[in-house]
Short mmCIF file of N, CA and C in Angstrom, two decimals:
data_model
loop_
_atom_site.label_atom_id
_atom_site.label_comp_id
_atom_site.label_asym_id
_atom_site.label_seq_id
_atom_site.Cartn_x
_atom_site.Cartn_y
_atom_site.Cartn_z
N MET A 1 17.86 -12.90 -14.26
CA MET A 1 18.34 -12.89 -12.90
C MET A 1 18.33 -14.28 -12.29
N ALA A 2 17.32 -15.09 -12.60
CA ALA A 2 17.22 -16.43 -12.02
C ALA A 2 18.47 -17.24 -12.32
N ARG A 3 18.99 -17.15 -13.56
CA ARG A 3 20.20 -17.89 -13.90
C ARG A 3 21.40 -17.39 -13.10
N SER A 4 21.50 -16.08 -12.90
CA SER A 4 22.64 -15.55 -12.15
C SER A 4 22.57 -16.01 -10.70
N VAL A 5 21.39 -16.09 -10.13
CA VAL A 5 21.25 -16.59 -8.76
C VAL A 5 21.63 -18.06 -8.71
N MET A 6 21.18 -18.84 -9.67
CA MET A 6 21.54 -20.26 -9.71
C MET A 6 23.05 -20.44 -9.83
N ALA A 7 23.71 -19.56 -10.56
CA ALA A 7 25.15 -19.68 -10.78
C ALA A 7 25.95 -19.49 -9.50
N VAL A 8 25.42 -18.76 -8.54
CA VAL A 8 26.17 -18.52 -7.31
C VAL A 8 25.75 -19.42 -6.16
N ARG A 9 24.76 -20.26 -6.37
CA ARG A 9 24.37 -21.21 -5.34
C ARG A 9 25.22 -22.47 -5.47
N ALA A 10 25.66 -22.97 -4.33
CA ALA A 10 26.36 -24.25 -4.32
C ALA A 10 25.37 -25.34 -4.70
N PRO A 11 25.84 -26.40 -5.36
CA PRO A 11 24.93 -27.49 -5.75
C PRO A 11 24.19 -28.10 -4.55
N ASP A 12 24.83 -28.07 -3.37
CA ASP A 12 24.21 -28.64 -2.18
C ASP A 12 23.71 -27.56 -1.22
N VAL A 13 23.33 -26.41 -1.76
CA VAL A 13 22.83 -25.29 -0.96
C VAL A 13 21.70 -25.76 -0.04
N VAL A 14 21.61 -25.12 1.12
CA VAL A 14 20.56 -25.41 2.09
C VAL A 14 19.79 -24.12 2.35
N ARG A 15 18.45 -24.20 2.26
CA ARG A 15 17.60 -23.06 2.62
C ARG A 15 16.80 -23.45 3.85
N ARG A 16 16.93 -22.64 4.88
CA ARG A 16 16.12 -22.80 6.09
C ARG A 16 15.20 -21.60 6.20
N ALA A 17 14.01 -21.83 6.71
CA ALA A 17 13.06 -20.72 6.84
C ALA A 17 12.17 -20.93 8.04
N ASP A 18 11.84 -19.84 8.70
CA ASP A 18 10.85 -19.89 9.76
C ASP A 18 9.51 -20.28 9.14
N PRO A 19 8.70 -21.04 9.85
CA PRO A 19 7.39 -21.43 9.31
C PRO A 19 6.53 -20.23 8.90
N GLN A 20 6.69 -19.09 9.56
CA GLN A 20 5.90 -17.90 9.22
C GLN A 20 6.19 -17.39 7.82
N ALA A 21 7.31 -17.77 7.25
CA ALA A 21 7.70 -17.31 5.92
C ALA A 21 7.16 -18.20 4.81
N LEU A 22 6.57 -19.32 5.18
CA LEU A 22 6.22 -20.35 4.21
C LEU A 22 4.72 -20.59 4.12
N PRO A 23 4.28 -21.08 2.97
CA PRO A 23 2.89 -21.52 2.90
C PRO A 23 2.70 -22.76 3.78
N GLY A 24 1.50 -22.98 4.28
CA GLY A 24 1.22 -24.11 5.16
C GLY A 24 1.73 -25.43 4.60
N GLY A 25 2.40 -26.18 5.44
CA GLY A 25 2.87 -27.49 5.05
C GLY A 25 4.22 -27.53 4.34
N ALA A 26 4.76 -26.38 3.99
CA ALA A 26 6.06 -26.35 3.29
C ALA A 26 7.18 -26.71 4.26
N ALA A 27 8.20 -27.34 3.74
CA ALA A 27 9.35 -27.76 4.55
C ALA A 27 10.14 -26.55 5.02
N THR A 28 10.55 -26.56 6.26
CA THR A 28 11.36 -25.46 6.78
C THR A 28 12.82 -25.56 6.34
N GLU A 29 13.21 -26.72 5.84
CA GLU A 29 14.57 -26.89 5.31
C GLU A 29 14.50 -27.61 3.97
N VAL A 30 15.20 -27.06 2.99
CA VAL A 30 15.26 -27.64 1.66
C VAL A 30 16.73 -27.69 1.25
N ARG A 31 17.14 -28.79 0.61
CA ARG A 31 18.53 -28.98 0.21
C ARG A 31 18.64 -29.20 -1.28
N GLY A 32 19.71 -28.68 -1.86
CA GLY A 32 20.00 -28.88 -3.28
C GLY A 32 19.56 -27.69 -4.11
N ALA A 33 20.41 -27.29 -5.06
CA ALA A 33 20.16 -26.09 -5.86
C ALA A 33 18.84 -26.14 -6.61
N ARG A 34 18.53 -27.27 -7.22
CA ARG A 34 17.27 -27.36 -7.98
C ARG A 34 16.05 -27.27 -7.07
N GLU A 35 16.08 -27.99 -5.96
CA GLU A 35 14.94 -27.97 -5.03
C GLU A 35 14.76 -26.58 -4.43
N VAL A 36 15.86 -25.96 -4.03
CA VAL A 36 15.78 -24.62 -3.47
C VAL A 36 15.22 -23.64 -4.50
N ALA A 37 15.70 -23.73 -5.74
CA ALA A 37 15.21 -22.84 -6.80
C ALA A 37 13.73 -23.05 -7.05
N ARG A 38 13.30 -24.29 -7.07
CA ARG A 38 11.91 -24.61 -7.34
C ARG A 38 10.98 -24.01 -6.29
N GLU A 39 11.33 -24.13 -5.03
CA GLU A 39 10.43 -23.63 -3.99
C GLU A 39 10.64 -22.15 -3.66
N THR A 40 11.72 -21.57 -4.16
CA THR A 40 11.98 -20.16 -3.90
C THR A 40 11.01 -19.26 -4.67
N VAL A 41 10.34 -19.79 -5.65
CA VAL A 41 9.35 -19.01 -6.41
C VAL A 41 8.35 -18.34 -5.47
N TYR A 42 8.04 -19.00 -4.37
CA TYR A 42 7.09 -18.44 -3.40
C TYR A 42 7.56 -17.07 -2.91
N PHE A 43 8.86 -16.91 -2.71
CA PHE A 43 9.39 -15.65 -2.19
C PHE A 43 9.50 -14.57 -3.25
N GLY A 44 9.46 -14.94 -4.52
CA GLY A 44 9.64 -13.99 -5.61
C GLY A 44 8.63 -12.87 -5.63
N ARG A 45 7.42 -13.14 -5.18
CA ARG A 45 6.39 -12.10 -5.19
C ARG A 45 6.78 -10.90 -4.34
N ARG A 46 7.52 -11.13 -3.31
CA ARG A 46 7.89 -10.04 -2.40
C ARG A 46 9.24 -9.42 -2.74
N SER A 47 9.89 -9.94 -3.76
CA SER A 47 11.25 -9.48 -4.04
C SER A 47 11.33 -8.02 -4.46
N ARG A 48 10.24 -7.45 -4.93
CA ARG A 48 10.27 -6.02 -5.29
C ARG A 48 10.55 -5.14 -4.07
N SER A 49 10.29 -5.66 -2.90
CA SER A 49 10.52 -4.90 -1.66
C SER A 49 11.84 -5.28 -1.00
N ALA A 50 12.66 -6.07 -1.68
CA ALA A 50 13.92 -6.53 -1.10
C ALA A 50 15.01 -5.48 -1.25
N GLU A 51 15.78 -5.33 -0.18
CA GLU A 51 16.92 -4.41 -0.20
C GLU A 51 18.10 -5.07 0.48
N THR A 52 19.29 -4.76 -0.02
CA THR A 52 20.49 -5.28 0.64
C THR A 52 20.63 -4.59 1.99
N ALA A 53 21.17 -5.33 2.93
CA ALA A 53 21.31 -4.81 4.29
C ALA A 53 22.42 -5.55 5.01
N LEU A 54 22.89 -4.95 6.07
CA LEU A 54 23.74 -5.68 7.01
C LEU A 54 22.79 -6.28 8.03
N VAL A 55 22.86 -7.58 8.18
CA VAL A 55 22.03 -8.29 9.16
C VAL A 55 22.99 -8.89 10.17
N ASN A 56 22.96 -8.35 11.37
CA ASN A 56 23.91 -8.75 12.41
C ASN A 56 25.36 -8.64 11.92
N GLY A 57 25.62 -7.59 11.15
CA GLY A 57 26.97 -7.29 10.69
C GLY A 57 27.41 -7.98 9.42
N ALA A 58 26.57 -8.84 8.85
CA ALA A 58 26.93 -9.54 7.61
C ALA A 58 25.96 -9.14 6.51
N VAL A 59 26.42 -9.19 5.27
CA VAL A 59 25.57 -8.82 4.16
C VAL A 59 24.41 -9.79 4.06
N GLY A 60 23.21 -9.22 3.89
CA GLY A 60 22.00 -10.02 3.76
C GLY A 60 20.97 -9.23 2.97
N VAL A 61 19.74 -9.61 3.14
CA VAL A 61 18.64 -8.97 2.43
C VAL A 61 17.49 -8.81 3.40
N VAL A 62 16.78 -7.69 3.30
CA VAL A 62 15.54 -7.52 4.05
C VAL A 62 14.41 -7.28 3.07
N VAL A 63 13.24 -7.74 3.44
CA VAL A 63 12.03 -7.51 2.67
C VAL A 63 11.09 -6.76 3.59
N ALA A 64 10.82 -5.50 3.22
CA ALA A 64 10.01 -4.64 4.09
C ALA A 64 9.10 -3.75 3.25
N PRO A 65 8.04 -4.33 2.67
CA PRO A 65 7.13 -3.49 1.88
C PRO A 65 6.47 -2.43 2.76
N HIS A 66 6.42 -1.21 2.25
CA HIS A 66 5.82 -0.09 2.96
C HIS A 66 6.42 0.10 4.35
N GLY A 67 7.70 -0.26 4.50
CA GLY A 67 8.41 -0.08 5.75
C GLY A 67 8.12 -1.12 6.82
N ARG A 68 7.36 -2.15 6.49
CA ARG A 68 7.02 -3.22 7.46
C ARG A 68 7.92 -4.43 7.19
N LEU A 69 8.81 -4.72 8.14
CA LEU A 69 9.76 -5.81 7.97
C LEU A 69 9.04 -7.15 8.01
N LEU A 70 9.12 -7.89 6.89
CA LEU A 70 8.51 -9.22 6.80
C LEU A 70 9.54 -10.32 6.96
N TYR A 71 10.68 -10.16 6.27
CA TYR A 71 11.72 -11.19 6.26
C TYR A 71 13.09 -10.54 6.33
N ALA A 72 14.02 -11.29 6.87
CA ALA A 72 15.44 -10.97 6.74
C ALA A 72 16.11 -12.26 6.27
N LEU A 73 16.99 -12.13 5.32
CA LEU A 73 17.72 -13.29 4.81
C LEU A 73 19.19 -13.14 5.19
N THR A 74 19.72 -14.22 5.72
CA THR A 74 21.14 -14.27 6.02
C THR A 74 21.75 -15.36 5.14
N CYS A 75 22.99 -15.17 4.76
CA CYS A 75 23.65 -16.11 3.85
C CYS A 75 24.95 -16.62 4.44
N THR A 76 25.26 -17.85 4.11
CA THR A 76 26.57 -18.44 4.42
C THR A 76 27.26 -18.65 3.08
N ILE A 77 28.41 -18.02 2.92
CA ILE A 77 29.15 -18.08 1.67
C ILE A 77 30.34 -19.02 1.83
N ASP A 78 30.54 -19.87 0.84
CA ASP A 78 31.69 -20.77 0.80
C ASP A 78 32.40 -20.54 -0.52
N GLY A 79 33.54 -19.90 -0.47
CA GLY A 79 34.23 -19.51 -1.70
C GLY A 79 33.41 -18.41 -2.37
N ALA A 80 32.98 -18.66 -3.59
CA ALA A 80 32.20 -17.67 -4.33
C ALA A 80 30.73 -18.10 -4.45
N ARG A 81 30.32 -19.07 -3.66
CA ARG A 81 28.95 -19.59 -3.78
C ARG A 81 28.19 -19.51 -2.46
N ILE A 82 26.88 -19.41 -2.61
CA ILE A 82 26.00 -19.42 -1.44
C ILE A 82 25.83 -20.87 -1.00
N ALA A 83 26.32 -21.19 0.18
CA ALA A 83 26.23 -22.55 0.71
C ALA A 83 24.92 -22.76 1.46
N ALA A 84 24.42 -21.69 2.08
CA ALA A 84 23.17 -21.78 2.84
C ALA A 84 22.59 -20.38 2.99
N PHE A 85 21.28 -20.35 3.16
CA PHE A 85 20.66 -19.10 3.55
C PHE A 85 19.45 -19.40 4.41
N GLU A 86 19.13 -18.42 5.23
CA GLU A 86 18.02 -18.57 6.15
C GLU A 86 17.06 -17.41 5.96
N VAL A 87 15.78 -17.72 5.94
CA VAL A 87 14.73 -16.72 5.83
C VAL A 87 14.12 -16.58 7.22
N ILE A 88 14.36 -15.45 7.83
CA ILE A 88 13.87 -15.20 9.19
C ILE A 88 12.58 -14.39 9.08
N ALA A 89 11.51 -14.92 9.65
CA ALA A 89 10.21 -14.24 9.58
C ALA A 89 9.50 -14.22 10.93
N ASP A 90 10.00 -14.96 11.89
CA ASP A 90 9.39 -14.98 13.21
C ASP A 90 9.55 -13.59 13.83
N PRO A 91 8.45 -12.95 14.22
CA PRO A 91 8.53 -11.57 14.75
C PRO A 91 9.52 -11.41 15.90
N GLU A 92 9.58 -12.37 16.80
CA GLU A 92 10.52 -12.27 17.92
C GLU A 92 11.96 -12.32 17.43
N ARG A 93 12.24 -13.21 16.50
CA ARG A 93 13.60 -13.29 15.94
C ARG A 93 13.95 -12.03 15.17
N LEU A 94 13.00 -11.49 14.39
CA LEU A 94 13.24 -10.25 13.64
C LEU A 94 13.59 -9.11 14.59
N ARG A 95 12.88 -9.01 15.71
CA ARG A 95 13.16 -7.93 16.67
C ARG A 95 14.56 -8.03 17.25
N GLY A 96 15.12 -9.23 17.31
CA GLY A 96 16.45 -9.42 17.86
C GLY A 96 17.60 -9.17 16.89
N LEU A 97 17.27 -8.87 15.64
CA LEU A 97 18.32 -8.65 14.65
C LEU A 97 18.80 -7.21 14.65
N ASP A 98 20.07 -7.02 14.36
CA ASP A 98 20.66 -5.71 14.14
C ASP A 98 20.70 -5.51 12.63
N ILE A 99 19.85 -4.60 12.12
CA ILE A 99 19.71 -4.43 10.67
C ILE A 99 20.07 -3.01 10.27
N ALA A 100 20.89 -2.89 9.23
CA ALA A 100 21.23 -1.59 8.63
C ALA A 100 21.03 -1.73 7.14
N VAL A 101 19.99 -1.08 6.61
CA VAL A 101 19.72 -1.13 5.17
C VAL A 101 20.85 -0.40 4.44
N LEU A 102 21.34 -1.01 3.37
CA LEU A 102 22.46 -0.42 2.64
C LEU A 102 22.04 0.55 1.56
N GLY A 103 20.74 0.70 1.34
CA GLY A 103 20.28 1.77 0.48
C GLY A 103 19.99 1.43 -0.96
N GLY A 104 19.91 0.19 -1.32
CA GLY A 104 19.59 -0.12 -2.70
C GLY A 104 18.83 -1.42 -2.80
N PRO A 105 18.11 -1.57 -3.91
CA PRO A 105 17.36 -2.82 -4.08
C PRO A 105 18.31 -4.01 -4.21
N ALA A 106 17.87 -5.15 -3.71
CA ALA A 106 18.66 -6.38 -3.84
C ALA A 106 18.37 -6.94 -5.22
N THR A 107 19.38 -6.96 -6.10
CA THR A 107 19.18 -7.47 -7.46
C THR A 107 20.14 -8.57 -7.77
#
């Protein structure tokens, strides 16, 4: 799966994340496919709870183990590649999202 994800990321992909989603001291913005892939390992532990969803009307991903929403991911697509994605974890921001789970695991 890691290779398939790398294949759809743009070489200059940008990952933004709320500080609540990151370990202490981690950058809230990371650029470049290799750098994003390297630091995305942190999020992998929670991926078993990831499901595809509409987030504010666009396809995204939510991570909600045991029904508790931890993260929502939104993506910016350019052509057939992910140009940017954002990991939203701030409770106030999460409450402001319109989320509809699409019913299957995000794979």
